[in-house]
Amino acid sequence: MPLKLGDVGREVWRAVWAAGDGAYHPATDRFVIERYCELHDRRAALLREVEIDGLTTVGSTGQTVIHPALRYVESTEKEMRAIETTLGLNLEARLRLGIAANAARRTTLEDILGGPDDD
């Protein structure tokens, strides 16, 4: 687990690796998972800021505006959704990956290498 992760990121790190149940390769997938965990830490920090300040703030001309951190929450969540799809952490992605895995299981070694009739 990367030391730079905060509490939320560490919790997500553990949950993602556990959910993957051996599907992820530590040498390569760790970088995507680390980025996903960092995004969770960022989102948590932004939401804490909004919780402290409130959903709205005073704009440059004195008008009430939505807290500026909420824009960053939105863009952070967009990045998170993209990574969730890559890692198969949402239902649609799991179904798509499951279909691909089932199709691969139906392909036998004989199908790949050719049987005795494929001279």
mmCIF file with all atom_site columns, C-alpha atoms in Angstrom:
data_model
loop_
_atom_site.group_PDB
_atom_site.id
_atom_site.type_symbol
_atom_site.label_atom_id
_atom_site.label_alt_id
_atom_site.label_comp_id
_atom_site.label_asym_id
_atom_site.label_entity_id
_atom_site.label_seq_id
_atom_site.pdbx_PDB_ins_code
_atom_site.Cartn_x
_atom_site.Cartn_y
_atom_site.Cartn_z
_atom_site.occupancy
_atom_site.B_iso_or_equiv
_atom_site.pdbx_formal_charge
_atom_site.auth_seq_id
_atom_site.auth_comp_id
_atom_site.auth_asym_id
_atom_site.auth_atom_id
_atom_site.pdbx_PDB_model_num
ATOM 1   C CA . MET A 1 1   ? 0.000   0.000   0.000   1.00 0.00 ? 1   MET A CA 1
ATOM 2   C CA . PRO A 1 2   ? 1.446   3.398   -0.950  1.00 0.00 ? 2   PRO A CA 1
ATOM 3   C CA . LEU A 1 3   ? 2.385   5.427   2.125   1.00 0.00 ? 3   LEU A CA 1
ATOM 4   C CA . LYS A 1 4   ? 1.070   8.661   0.628   1.00 0.00 ? 4   LYS A CA 1
ATOM 5   C CA . LEU A 1 5   ? -2.547  7.488   0.733   1.00 0.00 ? 5   LEU A CA 1
ATOM 6   C CA . GLY A 1 6   ? -4.815  9.002   3.346   1.00 0.00 ? 6   GLY A CA 1
ATOM 7   C CA . ASP A 1 7   ? -7.335  7.144   5.478   1.00 0.00 ? 7   ASP A CA 1
ATOM 8   C CA . VAL A 1 8   ? -9.972  6.982   2.748   1.00 0.00 ? 8   VAL A CA 1
ATOM 9   C CA . GLY A 1 9   ? -7.444  5.988   0.094   1.00 0.00 ? 9   GLY A CA 1
ATOM 10  C CA . ARG A 1 10  ? -6.056  3.180   2.265   1.00 0.00 ? 10  ARG A CA 1
ATOM 11  C CA . GLU A 1 11  ? -9.547  1.852   2.907   1.00 0.00 ? 11  GLU A CA 1
ATOM 12  C CA . VAL A 1 12  ? -10.312 1.898   -0.824  1.00 0.00 ? 12  VAL A CA 1
ATOM 13  C CA . TRP A 1 13  ? -6.946  0.258   -1.597  1.00 0.00 ? 13  TRP A CA 1
ATOM 14  C CA . ARG A 1 14  ? -7.777  -2.671  0.674   1.00 0.00 ? 14  ARG A CA 1
ATOM 15  C CA . ALA A 1 15  ? -11.324 -2.959  -0.674  1.00 0.00 ? 15  ALA A CA 1
ATOM 16  C CA . VAL A 1 16  ? -10.297 -2.912  -4.343  1.00 0.00 ? 16  VAL A CA 1
ATOM 17  C CA . TRP A 1 17  ? -7.589  -5.562  -3.938  1.00 0.00 ? 17  TRP A CA 1
ATOM 18  C CA . ALA A 1 18  ? -9.972  -7.729  -1.905  1.00 0.00 ? 18  ALA A CA 1
ATOM 19  C CA . ALA A 1 19  ? -12.762 -7.325  -4.475  1.00 0.00 ? 19  ALA A CA 1
ATOM 20  C CA . GLY A 1 20  ? -10.353 -8.176  -7.279  1.00 0.00 ? 20  GLY A CA 1
ATOM 21  C CA . ASP A 1 21  ? -9.686  -11.566 -5.694  1.00 0.00 ? 21  ASP A CA 1
ATOM 22  C CA . GLY A 1 22  ? -6.505  -12.127 -7.703  1.00 0.00 ? 22  GLY A CA 1
ATOM 23  C CA . ALA A 1 23  ? -7.764  -10.487 -10.905 1.00 0.00 ? 23  ALA A CA 1
ATOM 24  C CA . TYR A 1 24  ? -5.308  -7.581  -10.680 1.00 0.00 ? 24  TYR A CA 1
ATOM 25  C CA . HIS A 1 25  ? -1.563  -7.875  -11.232 1.00 0.00 ? 25  HIS A CA 1
ATOM 26  C CA . PRO A 1 26  ? 0.455   -5.973  -8.612  1.00 0.00 ? 26  PRO A CA 1
ATOM 27  C CA . ALA A 1 27  ? 3.281   -5.094  -11.012 1.00 0.00 ? 27  ALA A CA 1
ATOM 28  C CA . THR A 1 28  ? 1.038   -3.202  -13.419 1.00 0.00 ? 28  THR A CA 1
ATOM 29  C CA . ASP A 1 29  ? -2.444  -2.678  -11.993 1.00 0.00 ? 29  ASP A CA 1
ATOM 30  C CA . ARG A 1 30  ? -1.166  -1.106  -8.805  1.00 0.00 ? 30  ARG A CA 1
ATOM 31  C CA . PHE A 1 31  ? -0.624  2.201   -10.608 1.00 0.00 ? 31  PHE A CA 1
ATOM 32  C CA . VAL A 1 32  ? -4.248  2.412   -11.757 1.00 0.00 ? 32  VAL A CA 1
ATOM 33  C CA . ILE A 1 33  ? -5.501  1.361   -8.334  1.00 0.00 ? 33  ILE A CA 1
ATOM 34  C CA . GLU A 1 34  ? -3.179  3.845   -6.630  1.00 0.00 ? 34  GLU A CA 1
ATOM 35  C CA . ARG A 1 35  ? -4.545  6.643   -8.833  1.00 0.00 ? 35  ARG A CA 1
ATOM 36  C CA . TYR A 1 36  ? -8.098  5.560   -7.998  1.00 0.00 ? 36  TYR A CA 1
ATOM 37  C CA . CYS A 1 37  ? -7.309  5.670   -4.268  1.00 0.00 ? 37  CYS A CA 1
ATOM 38  C CA . GLU A 1 38  ? -5.694  9.106   -4.591  1.00 0.00 ? 38  GLU A CA 1
ATOM 39  C CA . LEU A 1 39  ? -8.863  10.345  -6.260  1.00 0.00 ? 39  LEU A CA 1
ATOM 40  C CA . HIS A 1 40  ? -10.886 9.039   -3.321  1.00 0.00 ? 40  HIS A CA 1
ATOM 41  C CA . ASP A 1 41  ? -8.602  10.950  -0.947  1.00 0.00 ? 41  ASP A CA 1
ATOM 42  C CA . ARG A 1 42  ? -8.999  14.104  -3.055  1.00 0.00 ? 42  ARG A CA 1
ATOM 43  C CA . ARG A 1 43  ? -12.786 13.754  -3.129  1.00 0.00 ? 43  ARG A CA 1
ATOM 44  C CA . ALA A 1 44  ? -12.926 13.261  0.644   1.00 0.00 ? 44  ALA A CA 1
ATOM 45  C CA . ALA A 1 45  ? -10.795 16.378  1.244   1.00 0.00 ? 45  ALA A CA 1
ATOM 46  C CA . LEU A 1 46  ? -12.945 18.477  -1.076  1.00 0.00 ? 46  LEU A CA 1
ATOM 47  C CA . LEU A 1 47  ? -16.151 17.283  0.548   1.00 0.00 ? 47  LEU A CA 1
ATOM 48  C CA . ARG A 1 48  ? -14.714 18.069  4.017   1.00 0.00 ? 48  ARG A CA 1
ATOM 49  C CA . GLU A 1 49  ? -14.017 21.598  2.805   1.00 0.00 ? 49  GLU A CA 1
ATOM 50  C CA . VAL A 1 50  ? -17.596 21.950  1.561   1.00 0.00 ? 50  VAL A CA 1
ATOM 51  C CA . GLU A 1 51  ? -18.931 20.509  4.812   1.00 0.00 ? 51  GLU A CA 1
ATOM 52  C CA . ILE A 1 52  ? -17.003 23.100  6.814   1.00 0.00 ? 52  ILE A CA 1
ATOM 53  C CA . ASP A 1 53  ? -17.814 26.077  4.550   1.00 0.00 ? 53  ASP A CA 1
ATOM 54  C CA . GLY A 1 54  ? -21.304 25.083  3.444   1.00 0.00 ? 54  GLY A CA 1
ATOM 55  C CA . LEU A 1 55  ? -22.691 24.352  -0.016  1.00 0.00 ? 55  LEU A CA 1
ATOM 56  C CA . THR A 1 56  ? -22.673 28.008  -0.989  1.00 0.00 ? 56  THR A CA 1
ATOM 57  C CA . THR A 1 57  ? -20.341 30.936  -0.604  1.00 0.00 ? 57  THR A CA 1
ATOM 58  C CA . VAL A 1 58  ? -20.280 34.606  -1.524  1.00 0.00 ? 58  VAL A CA 1
ATOM 59  C CA . GLY A 1 59  ? -19.212 35.365  -5.093  1.00 0.00 ? 59  GLY A CA 1
ATOM 60  C CA . SER A 1 60  ? -17.060 38.234  -6.323  1.00 0.00 ? 60  SER A CA 1
ATOM 61  C CA . THR A 1 61  ? -20.012 40.622  -6.596  1.00 0.00 ? 61  THR A CA 1
ATOM 62  C CA . GLY A 1 62  ? -21.637 39.566  -3.339  1.00 0.00 ? 62  GLY A CA 1
ATOM 63  C CA . GLN A 1 63  ? -24.035 37.039  -4.838  1.00 0.00 ? 63  GLN A CA 1
ATOM 64  C CA . THR A 1 64  ? -24.543 33.543  -3.436  1.00 0.00 ? 64  THR A CA 1
ATOM 65  C CA . VAL A 1 65  ? -22.739 30.891  -5.498  1.00 0.00 ? 65  VAL A CA 1
ATOM 66  C CA . ILE A 1 66  ? -22.182 27.157  -5.230  1.00 0.00 ? 66  ILE A CA 1
ATOM 67  C CA . HIS A 1 67  ? -18.990 26.302  -3.368  1.00 0.00 ? 67  HIS A CA 1
ATOM 68  C CA . PRO A 1 68  ? -16.156 26.274  -5.920  1.00 0.00 ? 68  PRO A CA 1
ATOM 69  C CA . ALA A 1 69  ? -14.809 22.965  -4.575  1.00 0.00 ? 69  ALA A CA 1
ATOM 70  C CA . LEU A 1 70  ? -17.931 21.234  -5.888  1.00 0.00 ? 70  LEU A CA 1
ATOM 71  C CA . ARG A 1 71  ? -16.650 21.697  -9.462  1.00 0.00 ? 71  ARG A CA 1
ATOM 72  C CA . TYR A 1 72  ? -13.543 19.753  -8.477  1.00 0.00 ? 72  TYR A CA 1
ATOM 73  C CA . VAL A 1 73  ? -15.655 17.088  -6.780  1.00 0.00 ? 73  VAL A CA 1
ATOM 74  C CA . GLU A 1 74  ? -17.536 16.664  -10.054 1.00 0.00 ? 74  GLU A CA 1
ATOM 75  C CA . SER A 1 75  ? -14.382 16.367  -12.186 1.00 0.00 ? 75  SER A CA 1
ATOM 76  C CA . THR A 1 76  ? -12.801 14.025  -9.641  1.00 0.00 ? 76  THR A CA 1
ATOM 77  C CA . GLU A 1 77  ? -15.854 11.778  -9.677  1.00 0.00 ? 77  GLU A CA 1
ATOM 78  C CA . LYS A 1 78  ? -15.739 11.711  -13.495 1.00 0.00 ? 78  LYS A CA 1
ATOM 79  C CA . GLU A 1 79  ? -12.152 10.426  -13.347 1.00 0.00 ? 79  GLU A CA 1
ATOM 80  C CA . MET A 1 80  ? -13.160 7.908   -10.690 1.00 0.00 ? 80  MET A CA 1
ATOM 81  C CA . ARG A 1 81  ? -15.984 6.552   -12.858 1.00 0.00 ? 81  ARG A CA 1
ATOM 82  C CA . ALA A 1 82  ? -13.585 6.019   -15.759 1.00 0.00 ? 82  ALA A CA 1
ATOM 83  C CA . ILE A 1 83  ? -11.191 4.044   -13.555 1.00 0.00 ? 83  ILE A CA 1
ATOM 84  C CA . GLU A 1 84  ? -14.068 2.070   -12.018 1.00 0.00 ? 84  GLU A CA 1
ATOM 85  C CA . THR A 1 85  ? -15.002 0.932   -15.515 1.00 0.00 ? 85  THR A CA 1
ATOM 86  C CA . THR A 1 86  ? -11.410 -0.033  -16.283 1.00 0.00 ? 86  THR A CA 1
ATOM 87  C CA . LEU A 1 87  ? -11.117 -2.041  -13.077 1.00 0.00 ? 87  LEU A CA 1
ATOM 88  C CA . GLY A 1 88  ? -14.553 -3.619  -13.400 1.00 0.00 ? 88  GLY A CA 1
ATOM 89  C CA . LEU A 1 89  ? -15.844 -1.946  -10.229 1.00 0.00 ? 89  LEU A CA 1
ATOM 90  C CA . ASN A 1 90  ? -19.315 -1.246  -11.567 1.00 0.00 ? 90  ASN A CA 1
ATOM 91  C CA . LEU A 1 91  ? -22.046 -3.608  -12.705 1.00 0.00 ? 91  LEU A CA 1
ATOM 92  C CA . GLU A 1 92  ? -21.886 -2.723  -16.395 1.00 0.00 ? 92  GLU A CA 1
ATOM 93  C CA . ALA A 1 93  ? -18.126 -3.226  -16.554 1.00 0.00 ? 93  ALA A CA 1
ATOM 94  C CA . ARG A 1 94  ? -18.341 -6.544  -14.675 1.00 0.00 ? 94  ARG A CA 1
ATOM 95  C CA . LEU A 1 95  ? -21.015 -7.782  -17.044 1.00 0.00 ? 95  LEU A CA 1
ATOM 96  C CA . ARG A 1 96  ? -18.944 -6.751  -20.072 1.00 0.00 ? 96  ARG A CA 1
ATOM 97  C CA . LEU A 1 97  ? -15.805 -8.324  -18.649 1.00 0.00 ? 97  LEU A CA 1
ATOM 98  C CA . GLY A 1 98  ? -17.763 -11.414 -17.585 1.00 0.00 ? 98  GLY A CA 1
ATOM 99  C CA . ILE A 1 99  ? -19.120 -11.896 -21.075 1.00 0.00 ? 99  ILE A CA 1
ATOM 100 C CA . ALA A 1 100 ? -15.606 -11.615 -22.479 1.00 0.00 ? 100 ALA A CA 1
ATOM 101 C CA . ALA A 1 101 ? -14.314 -14.092 -19.892 1.00 0.00 ? 101 ALA A CA 1
ATOM 102 C CA . ASN A 1 102 ? -17.105 -16.560 -20.652 1.00 0.00 ? 102 ASN A CA 1
ATOM 103 C CA . ALA A 1 103 ? -16.406 -16.325 -24.376 1.00 0.00 ? 103 ALA A CA 1
ATOM 104 C CA . ALA A 1 104 ? -12.726 -17.004 -23.718 1.00 0.00 ? 104 ALA A CA 1
ATOM 105 C CA . ARG A 1 105 ? -13.579 -20.037 -21.573 1.00 0.00 ? 105 ARG A CA 1
ATOM 106 C CA . ARG A 1 106 ? -15.624 -21.518 -24.424 1.00 0.00 ? 106 ARG A CA 1
ATOM 107 C CA . THR A 1 107 ? -12.567 -21.351 -26.664 1.00 0.00 ? 107 THR A CA 1
ATOM 108 C CA . THR A 1 108 ? -10.610 -24.551 -26.153 1.00 0.00 ? 108 THR A CA 1
ATOM 109 C CA . LEU A 1 109 ? -6.933  -25.135 -26.710 1.00 0.00 ? 109 LEU A CA 1
ATOM 110 C CA . GLU A 1 110 ? -7.877  -27.307 -29.682 1.00 0.00 ? 110 GLU A CA 1
ATOM 111 C CA . ASP A 1 111 ? -9.817  -24.352 -31.159 1.00 0.00 ? 111 ASP A CA 1
ATOM 112 C CA . ILE A 1 112 ? -6.739  -22.167 -30.839 1.00 0.00 ? 112 ILE A CA 1
ATOM 113 C CA . LEU A 1 113 ? -4.105  -24.642 -32.044 1.00 0.00 ? 113 LEU A CA 1
ATOM 114 C CA . GLY A 1 114 ? -6.281  -26.523 -34.509 1.00 0.00 ? 114 GLY A CA 1
ATOM 115 C CA . GLY A 1 115 ? -7.477  -30.079 -34.212 1.00 0.00 ? 115 GLY A CA 1
ATOM 116 C CA . PRO A 1 116 ? -6.511  -33.136 -36.250 1.00 0.00 ? 116 PRO A CA 1
ATOM 117 C CA . ASP A 1 117 ? -9.011  -32.167 -38.983 1.00 0.00 ? 117 ASP A CA 1
ATOM 118 C CA . ASP A 1 118 ? -7.325  -28.762 -39.574 1.00 0.00 ? 118 ASP A CA 1
ATOM 119 C CA . ASP A 1 119 ? -4.410  -29.894 -41.766 1.00 0.00 ? 119 ASP A CA 1
#
